[in-house]
Structures are given as C-alpha cells and as structure tokens.
Amino acid sequence: MHHFNYQNNEMYCEDVSISQIAREVGTPFYLYSHATLRHHFLTFQKAFEGVNHLICFSAKSNSNIAVLRLFAKLGGGLDIVSGGELFRGLKAGVPPGKIVFSGVGKREDEIVYALESNILMFNVESFQELELIDQCAARLNKEAPIALRVNPDVDPRTHPYVSTGLKENKFGLNVEAVVETYSAANACSHVKVMGISCHIGSQLTEVSPFVDALGRIKDLIATLETSGISISYLDLGGGLGITYDQESPPHPSEYGKAIMETLGQAPFTLILEPGRVIAGNAGILVTRVLYTKSGEDKFFVIVDSAMNDLVRPALYGAYHAVEPVVRDRKETIEADVVGPICESGDFIARDRRIPLVQSGDLLAVMSAGAYGFTMSSNYNSRLRVPEIMVKEDRFFVVRARESYEDLIAGESIPPFL
Ligand code: LLP
C-alpha cells in the first residue's frame, strides 16, 4: 500500500500535487510519503507483536535524517554499517541503545566511535574484527557488546549481487568457525557476548530461506548453550522483498508468522533489520522529459535524471515502473527512458511501453524510496537531487538540491599549480 495515487488523472503524493512540487523545487527530486513510511513501519512492527522484538531499520536503504527520525519516534532502532550512518542515526535521535553495527570491514575509528556512543551491539564478522573490538574496548575501559554474524549457507534465490548468506559470500562466519569464535569471544576480557546475527540477502520473495536460516541459527544456539554461551538477541537481518513489477513477496504478517512459528518460545529478543520493505514503495523519483528522439530501431525518452541519481537499473538491471505524473497522453510507445550521462548503461527503463510523452512532461520512477538516493553519486559532476517528504497536504524539503559550490566543497588546488 502506498500513497501515490491519481486524482483527476494527476498523480498526488498524499494530498499534494506532484506537478506543484516540481514547479516549486524543480526536477529531478526524490519524494517520500510520510504516511506510507509510517504505515510500512507499523505494519512490520505489528507482524512481530507476539514476541519481544526490536526493528532496526536498515540505514543503507534510506538514510535521510528526517526518515530516521520518523522511525525513531515510532520506537525503532537502526542497523548501521559505517561511522557515517552512526552519525546520521544519532543526529536523527535514534537511541544508541537501539543501534546495531554490521559490516565486514569496520575501521578502528568507527569501532571506537560506536563504543563511545554505547550502541546496542556489534555484529562481528571475523576473528580479527573481534580482536580489534576487544583491544579498543580495553583501551576505553569498556565492555563491547557483540553478536557474531553467521553465514548460514542458505540460498535466498535473489539477484547474486544482493545475496549474502551463501558460503561463497564474504559475509559472516561459517557455522564451523562460529562456535570457535564464540569461545574466543567469551575469553576476551572486554567483550560481552549478547547475541547471534545473520542476514541472507535482499529482495527475497519467499519465506522459506528465512525459515531455513532461522532453523540453522536455532541449532547453533543450542550448541552454544551446551558450551555455556547464552544469547539474549537473535538478529535475523533484513531482506524481505517488495513488488517492483510482478513479484508477489509475502506480506510482512506472513513473514512474521513463519518466523515466530519457527522461533517458538524463545527467551531472547528478536532483532529485524528491514530496509527495502519499509522504504522502497514509500518513495519515487520525479524526473522531467528533456527530449525525445527516434534511433534506428528504438525510441528514446531522454530525462533529466540519470544513473547517478538512481543506479539500480544500470547496476542490477532492476525494474522500476515509470508512470506519467499527468495522464493526458492517449498514445503509447515502446521506449528506452535514458539519462544524460555519457554511458550506454545509463538508463532508467528499457523497451518499456509508456505514454507517448513530450518534452517537458513529468515522469514518476516508482519504488525508488530504498537504495535510491543513498546510492546516488556526483558522477559527471551532476548535482545530487533534493529529497522531499510529504505529510498530508504539505511538503518539506528534507535535503536541499546541491549547488555547484557543494560540488567542489573540500577540493583545493595545491600551490604548485
Ligand atoms: N541488514 C544487513 C546486514 C544488510 O546487509 C542489509 C542489506 C539489510 C539489513 C537490509 O536489507 P533489505 O531489508 O533492504 O533487503 N543496493 C541493493 C540492496 C543491497 C542490500 C544490502 N544489504 C539494491 O538496490 O537492491
């Protein structure tokens, strides 16, 4: 369910006309619906009503501080993978005691920052990382709360680039190594074992891989208990998919039910790290048609947003629906919707049946609220676009459009030049 709907053939976000926003802020821009973000978060939370749980929204999917504040106000925590995401989370008012820190390559300064901030726990992905965390904590005279990230070796049956829980992936510790590493953690003077974590992949459209992973983790917890290691938090990661096109992923309630059934009566707090399922369909990218032209055997619609704004089509061949903001064209055409960047991979949609748009028309690139802005860049020295949040009949610029000066901020020309 989302709040991007047509009223008299014109697309609105909640009660605000998208054309009106475009007139006031220019194009392109990311647009988030507050009501949709809120609804998705609460739906997800409700799905786990039956168990002690903490929803740590995955900052990498959408890290705008207004978005993070919204979830913090709803009681959520945060899943971070860098010092930068920690900074954002704290700025947004996420309680540090609800922040979990994942990632295979945490730097020492990031570990220290997280220890000083008193986060809930580190999801540790290697023995060497464990050692470094122990050393940092000793230096700060603290006890570092940790979970070990297990690679359960289950196939999430998703795009290979976003599959993370297979034994050939770089993430986590394999089941054999993990028991040993737990013993090592237990022996560390400045580490406190709190939990176990896993994340098997993203954009999963079935429940069974999650259930399989949880089954393996449960077995592991039992093994650990026989060695005197007890677990307070079980972090199952994120990964629930959304509908971009024809996919029919399980509803969060179905996912929650399956997980809770597998979990049974468990004495720990379940942590979930959803990103896409909450933010994905709560945001769109609004872009304007610059030109149209007929190639030898293709029709091109050239728009003012590009792969630097939304890289998913170029990077994963991802599908994003493209809808007209004003439904006033009768004819349709099969077209490639492309950006101005000097690469053939710069496309938003390929061979797509869309209305026969003209220069100046607005298009909405749907399902762009997750891994949209956060993966954007300044490639081709293009300014990063603004992020707008709508609440009911008002809109708020939650990140301003960059300026040319922003583009060179921090750059300097050495005196010898
Ligand atoms: N937790 C961990 C440890 C993760 O690595 C991820 C995503 C999540 C949670 C959130 O997963 P989600 O619920 O959003 O599926 N850029 C790609 C997606 C990469 C996902 C990486 N990890 C894309 O645009 O599809």
mmCIF file of N, CA and C in Angstrom, residues 242-327:
data_model
loop_
_atom_site.group_PDB
_atom_site.id
_atom_site.type_symbol
_atom_site.label_atom_id
_atom_site.label_comp_id
_atom_site.label_asym_id
_atom_site.label_seq_id
_atom_site.Cartn_x
_atom_site.Cartn_y
_atom_site.Cartn_z
ATOM 1 N N ILE A 242 9.947 -6.569 -2.118
ATOM 2 C CA ILE A 242 8.753 -5.762 -2.427
ATOM 3 C C ILE A 242 8.343 -5.979 -3.888
ATOM 4 N N THR A 243 7.183 -5.452 -4.241
ATOM 5 C CA THR A 243 6.732 -5.532 -5.632
ATOM 6 C C THR A 243 7.271 -4.336 -6.404
ATOM 7 N N TYR A 244 8.151 -4.628 -7.355
ATOM 8 C CA TYR A 244 8.593 -3.601 -8.295
ATOM 9 C C TYR A 244 7.771 -3.721 -9.569
ATOM 10 N N ASP A 245 7.508 -4.989 -9.936
ATOM 11 C CA ASP A 245 6.848 -5.283 -11.203
ATOM 12 C C ASP A 245 5.769 -6.332 -10.948
ATOM 13 N N GLN A 246 6.116 -7.604 -11.167
ATOM 14 C CA GLN A 246 5.128 -8.675 -10.990
ATOM 15 C C GLN A 246 5.408 -9.530 -9.749
ATOM 16 N N GLU A 247 6.452 -9.205 -8.994
ATOM 17 C CA GLU A 247 6.809 -10.058 -7.852
ATOM 18 C C GLU A 247 5.660 -10.077 -6.843
ATOM 19 N N SER A 248 5.492 -11.217 -6.182
ATOM 20 C CA SER A 248 4.497 -11.203 -5.097
ATOM 21 C C SER A 248 5.135 -11.725 -3.816
ATOM 22 N N PRO A 249 5.898 -10.887 -3.163
ATOM 23 C CA PRO A 249 6.562 -11.283 -1.928
ATOM 24 C C PRO A 249 5.539 -11.486 -0.812
ATOM 25 N N PRO A 250 5.893 -12.259 0.197
ATOM 26 C CA PRO A 250 4.959 -12.433 1.313
ATOM 27 C C PRO A 250 4.711 -11.101 2.023
ATOM 28 N N HIS A 251 3.516 -10.950 2.535
ATOM 29 C CA HIS A 251 3.196 -9.772 3.349
ATOM 30 C C HIS A 251 3.996 -9.879 4.650
ATOM 31 N N PRO A 252 4.388 -8.749 5.236
ATOM 32 C CA PRO A 252 5.130 -8.816 6.500
ATOM 33 C C PRO A 252 4.460 -9.699 7.558
ATOM 34 N N SER A 253 3.132 -9.736 7.558
ATOM 35 C CA SER A 253 2.457 -10.543 8.588
ATOM 36 C C SER A 253 2.713 -12.036 8.360
ATOM 37 N N GLU A 254 2.788 -12.417 7.078
ATOM 38 C CA GLU A 254 3.058 -13.818 6.743
ATOM 39 C C GLU A 254 4.505 -14.184 7.117
ATOM 40 N N TYR A 255 5.393 -13.257 6.793
ATOM 41 C CA TYR A 255 6.810 -13.416 7.123
ATOM 42 C C TYR A 255 6.976 -13.513 8.647
ATOM 43 N N GLY A 256 6.312 -12.602 9.363
ATOM 44 C CA GLY A 256 6.393 -12.586 10.831
ATOM 45 C C GLY A 256 5.864 -13.884 11.422
ATOM 46 N N LYS A 257 4.749 -14.345 10.864
ATOM 47 C CA LYS A 257 4.113 -15.560 11.389
ATOM 48 C C LYS A 257 5.057 -16.753 11.230
ATOM 49 N N ALA A 258 5.629 -16.877 10.023
ATOM 50 C CA ALA A 258 6.527 -18.012 9.756
ATOM 51 C C ALA A 258 7.740 -17.968 10.683
ATOM 52 N N ILE A 259 8.268 -16.785 10.893
ATOM 53 C CA ILE A 259 9.452 -16.663 11.744
ATOM 54 C C ILE A 259 9.099 -16.975 13.189
ATOM 55 N N MET A 260 7.990 -16.445 13.650
ATOM 56 C CA MET A 260 7.620 -16.675 15.054
ATOM 57 C C MET A 260 7.302 -18.150 15.305
ATOM 58 N N GLU A 261 6.702 -18.787 14.304
ATOM 59 C CA GLU A 261 6.412 -20.227 14.442
ATOM 60 C C GLU A 261 7.703 -21.026 14.568
ATOM 61 N N THR A 262 8.692 -20.677 13.734
ATOM 62 C CA THR A 262 9.966 -21.388 13.764
ATOM 63 C C THR A 262 10.710 -21.114 15.066
ATOM 64 N N LEU A 263 10.541 -19.906 15.530
ATOM 65 C CA LEU A 263 11.233 -19.491 16.742
ATOM 66 C C LEU A 263 10.692 -20.208 17.967
ATOM 67 N N GLY A 264 9.382 -20.372 18.011
ATOM 68 C CA GLY A 264 8.759 -20.994 19.177
ATOM 69 C C GLY A 264 8.921 -20.111 20.402
ATOM 70 N N GLN A 265 8.857 -20.734 21.568
ATOM 71 C CA GLN A 265 9.018 -19.978 22.813
ATOM 72 C C GLN A 265 10.495 -19.736 23.034
ATOM 73 N N ALA A 266 10.945 -18.540 22.739
ATOM 74 C CA ALA A 266 12.379 -18.302 22.872
ATOM 75 C C ALA A 266 12.626 -17.193 23.893
ATOM 76 N N PRO A 267 13.681 -17.356 24.668
ATOM 77 C CA PRO A 267 13.923 -16.381 25.736
ATOM 78 C C PRO A 267 14.662 -15.130 25.283
ATOM 79 N N PHE A 268 14.828 -14.939 23.967
ATOM 80 C CA PHE A 268 15.598 -13.762 23.560
ATOM 81 C C PHE A 268 14.770 -12.735 22.790
ATOM 82 N N THR A 269 15.385 -11.587 22.595
ATOM 83 C CA THR A 269 14.754 -10.526 21.814
ATOM 84 C C THR A 269 15.130 -10.704 20.356
ATOM 85 N N LEU A 270 14.119 -10.667 19.514
ATOM 86 C CA LEU A 270 14.353 -10.810 18.077
ATOM 87 C C LEU A 270 14.624 -9.423 17.501
ATOM 88 N N ILE A 271 15.721 -9.328 16.736
ATOM 89 C CA ILE A 271 16.005 -8.063 16.045
ATOM 90 C C ILE A 271 15.784 -8.274 14.560
ATOM 91 N N LEU A 272 15.151 -7.303 13.914
ATOM 92 C CA LEU A 272 14.964 -7.375 12.463
ATOM 93 C C LEU A 272 15.523 -6.096 11.860
ATOM 94 N N GLU A 273 16.089 -6.228 10.677
ATOM 95 C CA GLU A 273 16.749 -5.076 10.040
ATOM 96 C C GLU A 273 16.151 -4.791 8.663
ATOM 97 N N PRO A 274 14.861 -4.529 8.600
ATOM 98 C CA PRO A 274 14.252 -4.286 7.287
ATOM 99 C C PRO A 274 14.655 -2.933 6.716
ATOM 100 N N GLY A 275 14.838 -2.888 5.427
ATOM 101 C CA GLY A 275 15.126 -1.620 4.758
ATOM 102 C C GLY A 275 14.120 -1.416 3.647
ATOM 103 N N ARG A 276 14.324 -2.188 2.567
ATOM 104 C CA ARG A 276 13.525 -2.027 1.355
ATOM 105 C C ARG A 276 12.017 -2.142 1.597
ATOM 106 N N VAL A 277 11.628 -3.130 2.418
ATOM 107 C CA VAL A 277 10.193 -3.380 2.573
ATOM 108 C C VAL A 277 9.494 -2.171 3.220
ATOM 109 N N ILE A 278 10.261 -1.373 3.940
ATOM 110 C CA ILE A 278 9.658 -0.205 4.577
ATOM 111 C C ILE A 278 9.750 1.027 3.673
ATOM 112 N N ALA A 279 10.940 1.242 3.114
ATOM 113 C CA ALA A 279 11.143 2.498 2.384
ATOM 114 C C ALA A 279 10.898 2.403 0.870
ATOM 115 N N GLY A 280 11.063 1.198 0.298
ATOM 116 C CA GLY A 280 11.060 1.060 -1.163
ATOM 117 C C GLY A 280 9.851 1.687 -1.841
ATOM 118 N N ASN A 281 8.672 1.237 -1.448
ATOM 119 C CA ASN A 281 7.480 1.754 -2.121
ATOM 120 C C ASN A 281 6.911 2.998 -1.453
ATOM 121 N N ALA A 282 7.698 3.588 -0.563
ATOM 122 C CA ALA A 282 7.276 4.852 0.062
ATOM 123 C C ALA A 282 7.920 6.041 -0.639
ATOM 124 N N GLY A 283 8.691 5.767 -1.692
ATOM 125 C CA GLY A 283 9.376 6.868 -2.362
ATOM 126 C C GLY A 283 9.403 6.704 -3.867
ATOM 127 N N ILE A 284 9.472 7.835 -4.560
ATOM 128 C CA ILE A 284 9.598 7.822 -6.021
ATOM 129 C C ILE A 284 10.654 8.850 -6.429
ATOM 130 N N LEU A 285 11.089 8.725 -7.656
ATOM 131 C CA LEU A 285 11.983 9.731 -8.226
ATOM 132 C C LEU A 285 11.188 10.449 -9.315
ATOM 133 N N VAL A 286 11.101 11.738 -9.211
ATOM 134 C CA VAL A 286 10.339 12.506 -10.203
ATOM 135 C C VAL A 286 11.316 13.166 -11.165
ATOM 136 N N THR A 287 11.078 12.966 -12.430
ATOM 137 C CA THR A 287 12.015 13.449 -13.438
ATOM 138 C C THR A 287 11.248 14.079 -14.599
ATOM 139 N N ARG A 288 11.912 14.971 -15.343
ATOM 140 C CA ARG A 288 11.240 15.640 -16.451
ATOM 141 C C ARG A 288 11.828 15.172 -17.783
ATOM 142 N N VAL A 289 10.976 15.060 -18.764
ATOM 143 C CA VAL A 289 11.444 14.676 -20.097
ATOM 144 C C VAL A 289 12.136 15.887 -20.721
ATOM 145 N N LEU A 290 13.387 15.664 -21.155
ATOM 146 C CA LEU A 290 14.115 16.750 -21.825
ATOM 147 C C LEU A 290 13.836 16.710 -23.327
ATOM 148 N N TYR A 291 14.053 15.543 -23.906
ATOM 149 C CA TYR A 291 13.911 15.381 -25.357
ATOM 150 C C TYR A 291 13.372 13.993 -25.665
ATOM 151 N N THR A 292 12.845 13.849 -26.842
ATOM 152 C CA THR A 292 12.564 12.504 -27.340
ATOM 153 C C THR A 292 13.235 12.401 -28.713
ATOM 154 N N LYS A 293 13.655 11.181 -29.049
ATOM 155 C CA LYS A 293 14.187 11.014 -30.411
ATOM 156 C C LYS A 293 14.077 9.565 -30.858
ATOM 157 N N SER A 294 13.965 9.413 -32.168
ATOM 158 C CA SER A 294 13.882 8.064 -32.720
ATOM 159 C C SER A 294 15.259 7.659 -33.204
ATOM 160 N N GLY A 295 15.757 6.545 -32.665
ATOM 161 C CA GLY A 295 17.005 5.994 -33.172
ATOM 162 C C GLY A 295 16.665 5.077 -34.328
ATOM 163 N N GLU A 296 17.649 4.331 -34.796
ATOM 164 C CA GLU A 296 17.434 3.414 -35.916
ATOM 165 C C GLU A 296 16.275 2.459 -35.626
ATOM 166 N N ASP A 297 16.344 1.781 -34.459
ATOM 167 C CA ASP A 297 15.222 0.904 -34.133
ATOM 168 C C ASP A 297 14.715 1.084 -32.709
ATOM 169 N N LYS A 298 14.966 2.224 -32.141
ATOM 170 C CA LYS A 298 14.495 2.483 -30.784
ATOM 171 C C LYS A 298 13.959 3.894 -30.685
ATOM 172 N N PHE A 299 13.049 4.052 -29.727
ATOM 173 C CA PHE A 299 12.577 5.401 -29.423
ATOM 174 C C PHE A 299 13.169 5.757 -28.061
ATOM 175 N N PHE A 300 13.826 6.887 -27.970
ATOM 176 C CA PHE A 300 14.469 7.277 -26.719
ATOM 177 C C PHE A 300 13.735 8.443 -26.075
ATOM 178 N N VAL A 301 13.509 8.269 -24.781
ATOM 179 C CA VAL A 301 12.988 9.374 -23.983
ATOM 180 C C VAL A 301 14.126 9.796 -23.071
ATOM 181 N N ILE A 302 14.633 10.991 -23.294
ATOM 182 C CA ILE A 302 15.784 11.460 -22.524
ATOM 183 C C ILE A 302 15.264 12.331 -21.386
ATOM 184 N N VAL A 303 15.571 11.898 -20.162
ATOM 185 C CA VAL A 303 15.033 12.608 -18.993
ATOM 186 C C VAL A 303 16.164 13.296 -18.227
ATOM 187 N N ASP A 304 15.796 14.113 -17.260
ATOM 188 C CA ASP A 304 16.830 14.872 -16.550
ATOM 189 C C ASP A 304 17.406 14.148 -15.344
ATOM 190 N N SER A 305 16.997 12.899 -15.077
ATOM 191 C CA SER A 305 17.677 12.139 -14.033
ATOM 192 C C SER A 305 18.450 11.024 -14.722
ATOM 193 N N ALA A 306 19.435 10.489 -13.996
ATOM 194 C CA ALA A 306 20.344 9.550 -14.645
ATOM 195 C C ALA A 306 20.809 8.485 -13.674
ATOM 196 N N MET A 307 21.746 7.657 -14.148
ATOM 197 C CA MET A 307 22.242 6.569 -13.305
ATOM 198 C C MET A 307 22.931 7.078 -12.039
ATOM 199 N N ASN A 308 23.381 8.315 -12.035
ATOM 200 C CA ASN A 308 23.980 8.831 -10.799
ATOM 201 C C ASN A 308 22.893 9.087 -9.751
ATOM 202 N N ASP A 309 21.667 9.324 -10.197
ATOM 203 C CA ASP A 309 20.549 9.561 -9.273
ATOM 204 C C ASP A 309 19.929 8.239 -8.822
ATOM 205 N N LEU A 310 19.773 7.323 -9.752
ATOM 206 C CA LEU A 310 19.184 6.012 -9.458
ATOM 207 C C LEU A 310 19.997 4.980 -10.244
ATOM 208 N N VAL A 311 20.851 4.263 -9.535
ATOM 209 C CA VAL A 311 21.798 3.377 -10.228
ATOM 210 C C VAL A 311 21.257 1.957 -10.384
ATOM 211 N N ARG A 312 20.158 1.641 -9.734
ATOM 212 C CA ARG A 312 19.689 0.251 -9.698
ATOM 213 C C ARG A 312 19.473 -0.364 -11.087
ATOM 214 N N PRO A 313 18.833 0.340 -12.026
ATOM 215 C CA PRO A 313 18.687 -0.276 -13.353
ATOM 216 C C PRO A 313 20.038 -0.591 -13.994
ATOM 217 N N ALA A 314 20.982 0.358 -13.900
ATOM 218 C CA ALA A 314 22.295 0.147 -14.521
ATOM 219 C C ALA A 314 23.066 -0.959 -13.814
ATOM 220 N N LEU A 315 22.981 -0.997 -12.496
ATOM 221 C CA LEU A 315 23.803 -1.926 -11.723
ATOM 222 C C LEU A 315 23.251 -3.344 -11.681
ATOM 223 N N TYR A 316 21.947 -3.457 -11.515
ATOM 224 C CA TYR A 316 21.356 -4.799 -11.363
ATOM 225 C C TYR A 316 20.383 -5.147 -12.483
ATOM 226 N N GLY A 317 20.234 -4.262 -13.430
ATOM 227 C CA GLY A 317 19.176 -4.475 -14.427
ATOM 228 C C GLY A 317 17.815 -4.406 -13.753
ATOM 229 N N ALA A 318 17.732 -3.641 -12.680
ATOM 230 C CA ALA A 318 16.498 -3.612 -11.877
ATOM 231 C C ALA A 318 15.353 -2.929 -12.631
ATOM 232 N N TYR A 319 14.166 -3.396 -12.333
ATOM 233 C CA TYR A 319 12.953 -2.837 -12.938
ATOM 234 C C TYR A 319 12.356 -1.788 -12.006
ATOM 235 N N HIS A 320 12.100 -0.619 -12.532
ATOM 236 C CA HIS A 320 11.309 0.392 -11.816
ATOM 237 C C HIS A 320 10.198 0.830 -12.755
ATOM 238 N N ALA A 321 8.975 0.767 -12.279
ATOM 239 C CA ALA A 321 7.861 1.220 -13.111
ATOM 240 C C ALA A 321 8.018 2.715 -13.391
ATOM 241 N N VAL A 322 7.641 3.110 -14.593
ATOM 242 C CA VAL A 322 7.700 4.530 -14.964
ATOM 243 C C VAL A 322 6.281 4.966 -15.313
ATOM 244 N N GLU A 323 5.778 5.925 -14.562
ATOM 245 C CA GLU A 323 4.390 6.369 -14.751
ATOM 246 C C GLU A 323 4.363 7.859 -15.078
ATOM 247 N N PRO A 324 3.400 8.268 -15.897
ATOM 248 C CA PRO A 324 3.277 9.710 -16.160
ATOM 249 C C PRO A 324 2.706 10.408 -14.926
ATOM 250 N N VAL A 325 3.200 11.601 -14.632
ATOM 251 C CA VAL A 325 2.644 12.340 -13.489
ATOM 252 C C VAL A 325 1.271 12.892 -13.862
ATOM 253 N N VAL A 326 1.126 13.300 -15.132
ATOM 254 C CA VAL A 326 -0.193 13.721 -15.611
ATOM 255 C C VAL A 326 -0.598 12.740 -16.714
ATOM 256 N N ARG A 327 -1.774 12.133 -16.527
ATOM 257 C CA ARG A 327 -2.210 11.132 -17.515
ATOM 258 C C ARG A 327 -3.020 11.804 -18.618
#
